[in-house]
Coordinates of C-alpha atoms (C1' of nucleotides) in Angstrom, one line a residue:
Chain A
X1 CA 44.9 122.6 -12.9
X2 CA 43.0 122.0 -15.7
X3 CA 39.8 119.3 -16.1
X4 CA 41.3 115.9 -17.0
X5 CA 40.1 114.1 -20.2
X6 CA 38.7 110.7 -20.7
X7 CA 37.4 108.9 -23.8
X8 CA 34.5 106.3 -23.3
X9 CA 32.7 104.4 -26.2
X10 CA 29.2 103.3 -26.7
X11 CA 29.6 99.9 -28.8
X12 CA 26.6 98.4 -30.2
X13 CA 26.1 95.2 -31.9
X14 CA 23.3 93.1 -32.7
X15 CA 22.2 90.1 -31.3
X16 CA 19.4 87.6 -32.2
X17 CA 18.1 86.6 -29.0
X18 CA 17.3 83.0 -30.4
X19 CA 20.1 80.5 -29.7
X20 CA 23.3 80.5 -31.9
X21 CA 23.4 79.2 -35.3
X22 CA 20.0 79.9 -36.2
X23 CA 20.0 82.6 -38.4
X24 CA 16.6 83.6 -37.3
X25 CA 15.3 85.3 -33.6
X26 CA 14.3 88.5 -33.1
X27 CA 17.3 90.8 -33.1
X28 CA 18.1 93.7 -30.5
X29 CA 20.6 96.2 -29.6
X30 CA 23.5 95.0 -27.5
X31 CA 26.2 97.1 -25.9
X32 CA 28.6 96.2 -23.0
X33 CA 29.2 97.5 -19.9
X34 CA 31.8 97.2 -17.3
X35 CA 31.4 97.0 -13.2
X36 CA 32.8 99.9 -11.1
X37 CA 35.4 98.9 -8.5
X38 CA 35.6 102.0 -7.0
X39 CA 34.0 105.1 -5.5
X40 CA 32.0 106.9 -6.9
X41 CA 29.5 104.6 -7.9
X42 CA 31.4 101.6 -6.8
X43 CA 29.7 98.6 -8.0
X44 CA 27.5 100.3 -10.8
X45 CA 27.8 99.7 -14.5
X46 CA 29.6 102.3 -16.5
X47 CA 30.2 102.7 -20.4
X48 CA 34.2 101.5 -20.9
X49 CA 36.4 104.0 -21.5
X50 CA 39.6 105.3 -19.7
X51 CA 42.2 108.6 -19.8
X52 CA 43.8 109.3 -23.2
X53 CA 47.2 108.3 -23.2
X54 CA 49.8 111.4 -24.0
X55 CA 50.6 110.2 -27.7
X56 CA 46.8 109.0 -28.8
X57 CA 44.5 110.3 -30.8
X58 CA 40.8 110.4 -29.7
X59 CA 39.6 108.3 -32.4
X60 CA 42.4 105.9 -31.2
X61 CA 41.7 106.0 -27.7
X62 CA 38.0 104.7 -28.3
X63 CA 39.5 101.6 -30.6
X64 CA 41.9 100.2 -27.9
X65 CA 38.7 100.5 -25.6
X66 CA 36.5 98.5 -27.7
X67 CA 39.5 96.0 -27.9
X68 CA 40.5 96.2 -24.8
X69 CA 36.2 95.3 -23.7
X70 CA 35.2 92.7 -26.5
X71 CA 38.5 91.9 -28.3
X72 CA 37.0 93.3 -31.2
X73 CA 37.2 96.2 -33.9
X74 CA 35.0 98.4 -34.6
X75 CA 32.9 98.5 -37.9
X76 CA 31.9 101.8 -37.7
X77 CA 33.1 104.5 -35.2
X78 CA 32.0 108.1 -35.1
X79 CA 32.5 110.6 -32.4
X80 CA 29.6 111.2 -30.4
X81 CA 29.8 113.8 -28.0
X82 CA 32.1 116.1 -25.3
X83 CA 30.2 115.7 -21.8
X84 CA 31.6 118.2 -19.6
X85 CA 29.4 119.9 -17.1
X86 CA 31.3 120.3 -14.0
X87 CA 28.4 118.8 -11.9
X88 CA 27.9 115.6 -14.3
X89 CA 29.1 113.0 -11.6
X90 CA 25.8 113.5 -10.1
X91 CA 27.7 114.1 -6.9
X92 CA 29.0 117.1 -5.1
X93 CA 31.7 114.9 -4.1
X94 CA 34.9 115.0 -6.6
X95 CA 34.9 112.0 -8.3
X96 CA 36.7 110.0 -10.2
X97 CA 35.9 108.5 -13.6
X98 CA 38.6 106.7 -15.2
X99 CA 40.4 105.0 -12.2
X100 CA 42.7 107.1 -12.0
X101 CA 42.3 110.9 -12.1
X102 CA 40.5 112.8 -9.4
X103 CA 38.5 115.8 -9.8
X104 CA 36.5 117.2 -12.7
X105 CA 36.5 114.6 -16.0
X106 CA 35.7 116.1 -19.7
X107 CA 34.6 112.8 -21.6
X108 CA 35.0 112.7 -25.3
X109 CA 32.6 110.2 -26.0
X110 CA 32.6 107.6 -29.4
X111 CA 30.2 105.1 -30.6
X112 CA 30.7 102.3 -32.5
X113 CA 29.0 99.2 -34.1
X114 CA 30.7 96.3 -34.9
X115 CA 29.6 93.1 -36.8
X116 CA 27.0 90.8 -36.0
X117 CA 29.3 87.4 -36.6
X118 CA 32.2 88.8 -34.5
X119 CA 29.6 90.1 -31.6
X120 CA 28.7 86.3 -31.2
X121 CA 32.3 85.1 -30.7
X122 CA 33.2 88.5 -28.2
X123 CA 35.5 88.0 -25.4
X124 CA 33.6 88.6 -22.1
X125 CA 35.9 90.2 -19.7
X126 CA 35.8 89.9 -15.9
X127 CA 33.6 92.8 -15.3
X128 CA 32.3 93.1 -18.4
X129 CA 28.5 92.2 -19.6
X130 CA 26.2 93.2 -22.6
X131 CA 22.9 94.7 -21.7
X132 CA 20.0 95.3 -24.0
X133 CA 19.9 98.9 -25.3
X134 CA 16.6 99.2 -24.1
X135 CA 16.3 98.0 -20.8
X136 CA 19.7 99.2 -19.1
X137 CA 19.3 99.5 -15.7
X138 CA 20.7 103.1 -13.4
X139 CA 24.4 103.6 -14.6
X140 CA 27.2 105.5 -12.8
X141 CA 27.5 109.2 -14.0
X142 CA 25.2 110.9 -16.4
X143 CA 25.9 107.5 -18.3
X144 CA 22.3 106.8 -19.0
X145 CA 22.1 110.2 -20.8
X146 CA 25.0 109.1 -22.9
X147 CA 23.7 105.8 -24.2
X148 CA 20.0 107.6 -24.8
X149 CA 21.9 109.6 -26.9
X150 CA 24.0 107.7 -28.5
X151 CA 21.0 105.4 -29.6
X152 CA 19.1 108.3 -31.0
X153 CA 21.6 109.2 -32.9
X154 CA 22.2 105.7 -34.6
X155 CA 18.4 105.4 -34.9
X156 CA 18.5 108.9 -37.3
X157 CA 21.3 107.9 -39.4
X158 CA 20.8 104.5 -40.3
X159 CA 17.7 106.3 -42.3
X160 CA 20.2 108.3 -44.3
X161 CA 23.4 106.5 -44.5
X162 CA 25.1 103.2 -45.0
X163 CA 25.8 102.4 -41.4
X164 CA 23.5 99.3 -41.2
X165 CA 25.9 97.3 -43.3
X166 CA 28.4 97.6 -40.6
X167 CA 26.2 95.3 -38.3
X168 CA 26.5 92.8 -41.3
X169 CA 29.5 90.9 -42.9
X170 CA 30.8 91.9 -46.5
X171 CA 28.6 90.6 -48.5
X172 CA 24.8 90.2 -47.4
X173 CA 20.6 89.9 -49.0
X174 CA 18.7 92.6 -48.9
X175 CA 16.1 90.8 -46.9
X176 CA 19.2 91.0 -43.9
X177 CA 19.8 94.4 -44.5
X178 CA 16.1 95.2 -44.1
X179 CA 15.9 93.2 -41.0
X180 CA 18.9 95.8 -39.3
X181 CA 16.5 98.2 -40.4
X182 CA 13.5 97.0 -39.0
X183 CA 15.3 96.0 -35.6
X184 CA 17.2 99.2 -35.1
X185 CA 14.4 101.5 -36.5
X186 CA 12.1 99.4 -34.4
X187 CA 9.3 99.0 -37.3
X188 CA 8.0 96.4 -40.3
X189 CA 9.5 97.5 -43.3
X190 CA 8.0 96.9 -47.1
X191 CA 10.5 94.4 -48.7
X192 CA 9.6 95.6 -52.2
X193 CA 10.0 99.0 -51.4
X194 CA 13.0 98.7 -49.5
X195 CA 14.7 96.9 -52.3
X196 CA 13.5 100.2 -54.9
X197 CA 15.1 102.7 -51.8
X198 CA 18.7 101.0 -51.4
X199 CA 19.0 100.2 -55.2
X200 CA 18.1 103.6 -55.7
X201 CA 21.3 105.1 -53.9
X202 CA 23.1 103.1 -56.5
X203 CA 25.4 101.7 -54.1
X204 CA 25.0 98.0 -54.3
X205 CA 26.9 95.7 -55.9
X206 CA 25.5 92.4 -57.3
X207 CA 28.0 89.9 -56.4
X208 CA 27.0 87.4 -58.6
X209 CA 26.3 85.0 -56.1
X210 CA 23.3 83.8 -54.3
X211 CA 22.7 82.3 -50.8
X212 CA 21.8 78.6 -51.3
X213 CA 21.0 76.5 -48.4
X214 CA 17.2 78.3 -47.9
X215 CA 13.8 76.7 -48.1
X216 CA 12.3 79.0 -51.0
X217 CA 13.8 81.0 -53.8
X218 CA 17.5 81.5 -53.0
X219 CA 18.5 85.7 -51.9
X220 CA 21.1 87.3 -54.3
X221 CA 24.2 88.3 -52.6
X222 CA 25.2 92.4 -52.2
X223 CA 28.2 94.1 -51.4
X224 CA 28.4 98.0 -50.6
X225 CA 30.6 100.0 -52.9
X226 CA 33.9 100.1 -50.4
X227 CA 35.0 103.3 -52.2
X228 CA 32.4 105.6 -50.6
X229 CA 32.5 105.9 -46.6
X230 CA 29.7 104.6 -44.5
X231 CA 27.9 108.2 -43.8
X232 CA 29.1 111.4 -44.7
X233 CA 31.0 113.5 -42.4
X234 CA 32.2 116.4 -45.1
X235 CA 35.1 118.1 -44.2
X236 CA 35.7 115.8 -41.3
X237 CA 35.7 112.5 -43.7
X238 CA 37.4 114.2 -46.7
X239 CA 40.4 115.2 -44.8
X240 CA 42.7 112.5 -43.3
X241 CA 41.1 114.0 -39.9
X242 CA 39.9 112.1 -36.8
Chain B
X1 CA 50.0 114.6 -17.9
X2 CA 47.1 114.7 -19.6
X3 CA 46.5 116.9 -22.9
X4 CA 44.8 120.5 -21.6
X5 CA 41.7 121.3 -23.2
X6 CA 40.5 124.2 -25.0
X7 CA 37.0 125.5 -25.8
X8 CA 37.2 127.4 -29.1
X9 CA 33.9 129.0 -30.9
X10 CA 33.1 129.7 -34.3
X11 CA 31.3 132.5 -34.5
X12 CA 29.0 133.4 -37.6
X13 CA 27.3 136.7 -38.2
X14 CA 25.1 137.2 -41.3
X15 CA 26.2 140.8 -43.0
X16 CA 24.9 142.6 -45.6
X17 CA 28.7 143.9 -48.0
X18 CA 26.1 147.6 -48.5
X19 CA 26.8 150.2 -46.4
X20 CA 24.9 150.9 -42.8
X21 CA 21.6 151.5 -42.2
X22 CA 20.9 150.1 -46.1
X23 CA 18.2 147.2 -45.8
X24 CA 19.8 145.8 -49.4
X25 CA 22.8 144.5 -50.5
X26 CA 24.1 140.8 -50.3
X27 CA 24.4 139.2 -47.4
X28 CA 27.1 136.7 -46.7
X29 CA 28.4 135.1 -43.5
X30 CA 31.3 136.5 -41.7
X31 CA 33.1 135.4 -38.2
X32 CA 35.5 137.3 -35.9
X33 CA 39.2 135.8 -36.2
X34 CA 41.6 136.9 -33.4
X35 CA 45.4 137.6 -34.3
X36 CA 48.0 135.0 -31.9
X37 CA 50.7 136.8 -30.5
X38 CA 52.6 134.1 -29.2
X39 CA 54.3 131.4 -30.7
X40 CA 53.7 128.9 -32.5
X41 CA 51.7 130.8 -35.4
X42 CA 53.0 133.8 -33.8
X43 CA 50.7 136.4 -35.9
X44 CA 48.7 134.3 -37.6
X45 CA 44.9 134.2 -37.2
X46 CA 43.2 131.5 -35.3
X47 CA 39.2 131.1 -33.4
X48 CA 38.7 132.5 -30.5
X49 CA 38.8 130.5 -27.4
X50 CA 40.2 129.8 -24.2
X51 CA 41.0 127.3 -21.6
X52 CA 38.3 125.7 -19.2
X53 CA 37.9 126.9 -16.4
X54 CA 37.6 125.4 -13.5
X55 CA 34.2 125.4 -12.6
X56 CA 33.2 125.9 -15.8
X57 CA 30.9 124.4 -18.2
X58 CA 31.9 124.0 -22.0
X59 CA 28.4 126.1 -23.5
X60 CA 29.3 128.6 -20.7
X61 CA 33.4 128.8 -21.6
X62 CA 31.8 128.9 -25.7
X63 CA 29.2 131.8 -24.5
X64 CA 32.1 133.0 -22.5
X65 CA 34.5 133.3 -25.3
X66 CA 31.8 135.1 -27.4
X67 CA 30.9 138.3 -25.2
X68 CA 34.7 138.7 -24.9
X69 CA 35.3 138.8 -28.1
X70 CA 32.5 140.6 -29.4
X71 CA 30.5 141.5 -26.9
X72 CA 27.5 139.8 -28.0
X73 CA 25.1 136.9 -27.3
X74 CA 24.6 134.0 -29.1
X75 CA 21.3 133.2 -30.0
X76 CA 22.0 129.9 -31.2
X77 CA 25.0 128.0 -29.4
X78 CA 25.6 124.2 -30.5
X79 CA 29.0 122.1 -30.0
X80 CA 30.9 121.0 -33.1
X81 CA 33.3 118.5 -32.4
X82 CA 36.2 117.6 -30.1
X83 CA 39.6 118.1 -32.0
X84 CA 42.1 115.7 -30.2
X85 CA 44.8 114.6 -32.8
X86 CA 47.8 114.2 -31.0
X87 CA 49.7 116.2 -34.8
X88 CA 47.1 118.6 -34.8
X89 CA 49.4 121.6 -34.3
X90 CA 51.0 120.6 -37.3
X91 CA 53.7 121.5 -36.0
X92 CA 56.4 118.9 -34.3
X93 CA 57.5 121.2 -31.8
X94 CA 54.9 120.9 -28.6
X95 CA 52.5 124.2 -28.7
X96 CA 50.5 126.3 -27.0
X97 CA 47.2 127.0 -28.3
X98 CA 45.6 129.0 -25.1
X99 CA 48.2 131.4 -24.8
X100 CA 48.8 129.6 -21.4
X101 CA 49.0 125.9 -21.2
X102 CA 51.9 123.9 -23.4
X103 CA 52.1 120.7 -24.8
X104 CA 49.0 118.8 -26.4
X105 CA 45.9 120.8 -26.7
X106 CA 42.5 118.8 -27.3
X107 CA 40.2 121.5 -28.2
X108 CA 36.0 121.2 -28.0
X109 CA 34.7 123.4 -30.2
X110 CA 31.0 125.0 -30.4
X111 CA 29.7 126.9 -33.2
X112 CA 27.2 130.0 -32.6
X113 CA 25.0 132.0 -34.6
X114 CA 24.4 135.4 -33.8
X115 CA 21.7 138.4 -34.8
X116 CA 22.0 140.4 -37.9
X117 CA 21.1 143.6 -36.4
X118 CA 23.4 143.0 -33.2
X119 CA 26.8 141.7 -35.2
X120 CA 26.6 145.4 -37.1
X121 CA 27.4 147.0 -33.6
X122 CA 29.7 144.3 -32.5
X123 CA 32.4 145.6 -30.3
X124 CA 36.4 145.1 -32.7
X125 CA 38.5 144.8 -30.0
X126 CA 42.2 145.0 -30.4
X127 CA 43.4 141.7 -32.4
X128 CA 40.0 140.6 -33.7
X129 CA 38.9 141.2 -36.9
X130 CA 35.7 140.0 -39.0
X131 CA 36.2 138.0 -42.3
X132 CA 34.1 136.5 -45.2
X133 CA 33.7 133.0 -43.9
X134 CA 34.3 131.9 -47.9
X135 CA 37.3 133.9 -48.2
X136 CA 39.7 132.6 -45.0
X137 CA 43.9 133.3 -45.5
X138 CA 45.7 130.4 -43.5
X139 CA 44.7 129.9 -40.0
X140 CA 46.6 128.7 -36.8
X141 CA 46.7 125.2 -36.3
X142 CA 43.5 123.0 -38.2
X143 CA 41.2 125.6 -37.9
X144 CA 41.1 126.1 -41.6
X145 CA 39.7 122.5 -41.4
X146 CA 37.5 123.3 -38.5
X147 CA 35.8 126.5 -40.1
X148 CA 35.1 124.4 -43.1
X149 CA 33.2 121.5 -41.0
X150 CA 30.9 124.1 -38.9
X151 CA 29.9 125.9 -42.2
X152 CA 28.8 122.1 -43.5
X153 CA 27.3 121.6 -40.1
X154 CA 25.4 125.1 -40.6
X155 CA 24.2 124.6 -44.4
X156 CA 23.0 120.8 -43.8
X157 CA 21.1 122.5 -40.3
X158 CA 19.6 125.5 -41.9
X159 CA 17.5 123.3 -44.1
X160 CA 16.0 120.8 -41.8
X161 CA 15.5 123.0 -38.7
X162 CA 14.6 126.9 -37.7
X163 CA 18.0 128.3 -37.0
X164 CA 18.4 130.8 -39.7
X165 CA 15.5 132.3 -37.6
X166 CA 18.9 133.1 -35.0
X167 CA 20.5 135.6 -37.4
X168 CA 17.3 137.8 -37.5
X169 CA 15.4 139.8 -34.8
X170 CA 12.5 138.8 -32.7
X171 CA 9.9 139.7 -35.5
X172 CA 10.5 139.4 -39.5
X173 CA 9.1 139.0 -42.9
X174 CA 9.0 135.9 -44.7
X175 CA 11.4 137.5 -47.6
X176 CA 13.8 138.4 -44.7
X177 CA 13.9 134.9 -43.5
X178 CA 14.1 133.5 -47.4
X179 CA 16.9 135.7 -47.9
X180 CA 18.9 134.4 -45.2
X181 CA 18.3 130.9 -46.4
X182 CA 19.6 131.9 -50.0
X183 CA 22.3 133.3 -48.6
X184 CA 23.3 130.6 -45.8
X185 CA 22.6 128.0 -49.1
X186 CA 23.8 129.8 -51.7
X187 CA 21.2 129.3 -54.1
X188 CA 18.0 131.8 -54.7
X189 CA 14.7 130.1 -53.7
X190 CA 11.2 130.1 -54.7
X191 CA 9.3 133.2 -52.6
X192 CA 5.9 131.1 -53.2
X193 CA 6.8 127.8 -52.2
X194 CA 9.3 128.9 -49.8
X195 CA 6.3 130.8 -47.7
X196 CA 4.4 127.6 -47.9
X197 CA 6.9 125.1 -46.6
X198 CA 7.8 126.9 -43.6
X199 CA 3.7 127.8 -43.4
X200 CA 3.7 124.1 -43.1
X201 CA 5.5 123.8 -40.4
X202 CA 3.8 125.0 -38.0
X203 CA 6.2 127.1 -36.2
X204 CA 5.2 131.0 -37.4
X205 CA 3.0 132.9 -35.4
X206 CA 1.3 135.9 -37.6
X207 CA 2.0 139.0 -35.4
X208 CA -0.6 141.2 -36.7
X209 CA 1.5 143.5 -37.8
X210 CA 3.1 144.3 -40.8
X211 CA 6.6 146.0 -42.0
X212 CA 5.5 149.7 -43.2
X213 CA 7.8 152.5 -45.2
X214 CA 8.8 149.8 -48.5
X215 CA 7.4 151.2 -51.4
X216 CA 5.1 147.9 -52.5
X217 CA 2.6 145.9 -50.3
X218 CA 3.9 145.9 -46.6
X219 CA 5.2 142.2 -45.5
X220 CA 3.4 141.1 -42.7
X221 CA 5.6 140.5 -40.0
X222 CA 6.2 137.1 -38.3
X223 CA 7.5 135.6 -35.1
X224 CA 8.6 132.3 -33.8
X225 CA 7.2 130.1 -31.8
X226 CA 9.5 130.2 -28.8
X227 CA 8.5 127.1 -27.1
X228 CA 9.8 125.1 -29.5
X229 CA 13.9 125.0 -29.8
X230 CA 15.3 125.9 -32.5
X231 CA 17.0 122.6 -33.7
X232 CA 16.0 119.2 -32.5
X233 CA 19.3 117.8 -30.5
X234 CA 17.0 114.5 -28.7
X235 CA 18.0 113.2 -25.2
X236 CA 20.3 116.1 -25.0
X237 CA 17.8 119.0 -25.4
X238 CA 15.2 117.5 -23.5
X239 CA 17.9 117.4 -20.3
X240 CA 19.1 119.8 -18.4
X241 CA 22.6 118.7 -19.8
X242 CA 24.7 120.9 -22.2
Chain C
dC1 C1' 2.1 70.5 -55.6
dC2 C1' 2.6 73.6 -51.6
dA3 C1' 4.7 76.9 -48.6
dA4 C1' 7.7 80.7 -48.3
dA5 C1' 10.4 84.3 -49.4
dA6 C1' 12.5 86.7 -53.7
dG7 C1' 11.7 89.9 -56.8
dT8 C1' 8.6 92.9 -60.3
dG9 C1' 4.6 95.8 -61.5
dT10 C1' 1.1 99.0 -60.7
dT11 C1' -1.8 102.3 -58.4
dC12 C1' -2.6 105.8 -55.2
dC13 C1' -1.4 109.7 -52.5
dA14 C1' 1.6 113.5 -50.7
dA15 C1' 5.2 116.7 -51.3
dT16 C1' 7.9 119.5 -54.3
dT17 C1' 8.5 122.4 -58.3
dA18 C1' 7.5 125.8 -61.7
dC19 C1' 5.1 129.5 -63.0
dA20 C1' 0.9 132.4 -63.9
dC21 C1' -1.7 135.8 -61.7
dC22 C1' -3.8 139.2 -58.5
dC23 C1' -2.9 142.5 -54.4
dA24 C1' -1.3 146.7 -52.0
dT25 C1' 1.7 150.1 -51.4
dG26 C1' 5.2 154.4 -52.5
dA27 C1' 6.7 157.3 -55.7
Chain D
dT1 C1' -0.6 154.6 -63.1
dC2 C1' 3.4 152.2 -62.8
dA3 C1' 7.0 149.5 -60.8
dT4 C1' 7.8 146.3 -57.1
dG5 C1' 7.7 142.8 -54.2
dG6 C1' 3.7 140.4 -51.2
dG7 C1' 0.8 136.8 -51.5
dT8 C1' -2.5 133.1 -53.8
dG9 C1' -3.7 129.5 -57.3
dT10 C1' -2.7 125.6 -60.0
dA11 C1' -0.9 122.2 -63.1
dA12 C1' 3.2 119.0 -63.8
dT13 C1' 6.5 116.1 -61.7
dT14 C1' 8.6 113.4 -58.4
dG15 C1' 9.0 110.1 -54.6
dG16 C1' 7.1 107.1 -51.3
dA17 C1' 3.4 103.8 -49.5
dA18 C1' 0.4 100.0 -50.3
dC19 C1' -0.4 95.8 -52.3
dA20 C1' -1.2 92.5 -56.1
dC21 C1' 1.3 89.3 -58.7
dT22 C1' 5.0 86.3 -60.7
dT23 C1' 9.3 83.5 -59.7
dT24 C1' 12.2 80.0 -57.7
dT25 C1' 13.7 77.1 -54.5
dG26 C1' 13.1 73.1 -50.5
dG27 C1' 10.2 69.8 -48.8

DNA sequence: CCAAAAGTGTTCCAATTACACCCATGA
DNA sequence: TCATGGGTGTAATTGGAACACTTTTGG
């Protein structure tokens, strides 16, 4: 018979490592993983995921993950990549990946970012734990690989899309949308030029509004313009198609 | 069950509409189409493909897939995207898209580019025939949709990386490669400051020689350097992992 | 008034564009 | 020698990087 399929998820959210309530800290990538409680690498952290059920979407799949892991929904969810090389268990062994097949696994894999606020209130499961991004430590399967990419990938489109505003909440200053910037592009960013760049694209929107409550001039308040998607998929985004 | 999975390929030649042997004429991209002969879309033309096989890997079914139905190579091989939606047949009835397996198909599809001078002898084997790429009828299942995204995929690639290199031979004039840009863009560029962006690169290597028998100054003839890849993929280039 | 970040202005440099012009070959 | 594309030179424009400077708040 055929390979079976499983979908796993990358989630990422960002943390200030600083205490909660302070709006300030140095922020990092988070993402959570779950504990193995079987063989093959029983007791190793693994990316969540499981078998796609007989009437669900891929798409789909990787949202009742994420829920399923954090309680949470995802912000922004794209798919990543189809890992399927028959020897990717590491093992010569036949393995299983999702608990419940056996044999060879194809693993549609999705990433997703969800908000800062709502990362701070997620549900921590039993086996469940959030690792930094950067300092994971070995992971079942080629799971390492996964993440690695996964990151790069973020990394090279939060230069060219609108994906950092998914880490924020709906309305936000530019001074926090340069600091998801600066924390996932890992570098100091100009503020002044910054602002010239984003207002550039022409999709702010001036809410009006500023944030009160700081020790020096008070931020103006953005919004994104909802109408246009996050990052551009073309054909895939136009059409009604995930 | 699980849904059975499918590797599909879309194939794209570059071909010149003149007639054989003639250097001229406008190019324009092309891919192979094979006719169903089963229901659903009984007749219709769909993307090659097949189902995995058992011990295979989803570049080598994609590779696989290609010398059957055209006997050729590719010379650049990249995955598109894993189709999964449970409606995707668009059809309510349950279908088979592999000519073997029935009910729900999820179907990982790569996308290859292969050589000029190779696609004119391509082997036309029974049900296959080549088509303009702009100029599809209705196709099987979403592969209308699916065509559509890998010729996005290949226009947004062709700018920032050195695959259009993959439609020409080993060694070829900078007009050559221009004119595979215009025609993969579909716009006419600059001959001056197209030699001197992809000078800046880095990436030609000045054979020596140069293209004799035109009747004006003979082009010198280039080559690539092969120890770079031809498109940056990150953590998954640098593995062993495809 | 002072510190601190918001926001604006200006200069410098690199890359892209447009286009003029010379070069080398076949007919 | 002429037509044709190969190849080089150069000025104009654009966009980004660097950084000085003004503004507005809390303390």
């Amino acid at each position: 018979m055929n390979a079976s399929l499983a979908v796993s998820t990358v989630i990422f959210a960002l943390r200030s490592s600083g205490r909660f309530g302070g709006d300030e800290g140095e922020r990092a990538l988070w993402l959570p993983l779950v504990r193995r409680i079987r063989e093959p690498y029983d007791g190793m952290w693994a990316l969540p995921g499981g078998p796609l059920g007989d009437d669900e979407g891929l798409a789909e799949s990787a949202t009742a993950t994420l829920e399923r892991t954090t309680g949470l929904a995802p912000r922004y969810l794209e798919q990543l990549y189809a890992f399927g090389d028959p020897h990717r268990s590491g093992d010569t062994a036949p393995g299983e990946e999702t608990g419940r097949a056996v044999g060879r696994v194809v693993s549609v894999v999705y990433w997703a970012l969800v908000g800062e606020e709502e990362a701070r209130a997620a549900r921590v499961g039993q086996n469940v734990r959030w690792f930094r991004a950067e300092e994971l430590p070995r992971l079942a399967f080629d799971h390492n690989l996964i993440v690695e990419y996964a990151l790069w990938r973020l990394r090279n489109k939060v230069e060219y899309s609108r994906i950092a505003s998914a880490f924020l909440g709906d309305t936000f200053t530019l001074a926090q949308l340069r600091e998801v910037h600066e924390a996932v592009r890992g570098q100091v960013l100009d503020p002044a030029n910054f602002r010239r760049q984003v207002e550039a694209t022409g999709a702010l929107v001036d809410t009006g509004e500023v944030l009160t409550g700081v020790r020096h001039r008070p931020p103006r308040l953005y919004r994104y313009n909802t109408t246009v998607d996050l990052a551009d998929q073309g054909p895939l985004g136009r059409a009604a198609q995930q």
